């Protein structure tokens, strides 16, 4: 009788062991699967507007291509658009916003005309020609529209980069309004401007603006926190414009984020800084 009990106990423990051996890998796989399911998707909307009939720009399309390539290198799925009219811009914003959710990391980059009117900032499509400053809110697109779409999606990281702080051609007709107005970043968002509020950015003597050139260059630095990345951009632009242009950011990001994983160096090398200048 005792021998039978022992045999039964041994069989029972063998069965338990077999179950553990079979289930544990599945459990581990399930755990990994849950982790994979939560992996964030990197999405970027990149727009370059240059072909304005009333004030064409030289560099925005080149800048958009350059930054788009850098974002793609950093693992983003990039939605690229050039010389958009108003309807096309609205649709691009809507479609991009619909792709975002709590598992996405979202970047919006814009190069082109943008105007400040009564402390609000408006992106200007290429197919509108406002005759006065008062028409800008009607024909332009409020930056708050795309910020609202990104915030509503509750992405962990939202980054908006505006190389668009050119002068307001209607400033003399109503009241002076240079550059873009200061904006506060919503929670989980970083706003990056090519220059400080109320100031004007330079288009640059070459095929790219100095700001976007340095954004693309430093964006792909492994392990560099996004705040430090924009600090490097600021240093390079200040140096390259003899302090005429000072890039500016407003951040309410939560946690850490780097465009490219890895280990960052503490400071940029001297040759790198000289090249940026």
Short mmCIF file of C-alpha atoms in Angstrom, two decimals, residues 12-13 54 56 65 69 130 144 149 212 253 273:
data_model
loop_
_atom_site.label_atom_id
_atom_site.label_comp_id
_atom_site.label_asym_id
_atom_site.label_seq_id
_atom_site.Cartn_x
_atom_site.Cartn_y
_atom_site.Cartn_z
CA UNK A 12 1.96 13.18 -9.67
CA UNK A 13 5.19 15.16 -9.28
CA UNK A 54 3.31 85.76 -53.13
CA UNK A 56 8.33 81.75 -52.48
CA UNK A 65 13.51 65.88 -47.24
CA UNK A 69 15.50 61.05 -44.08
CA UNK A 130 -4.14 86.41 -47.71
CA UNK A 144 -3.22 74.22 -32.20
CA UNK A 149 -4.91 65.84 -32.65
CA UNK A 212 17.06 71.96 -40.03
CA UNK A 253 7.65 65.64 -21.81
CA UNK A 273 30.64 71.57 -33.78
#
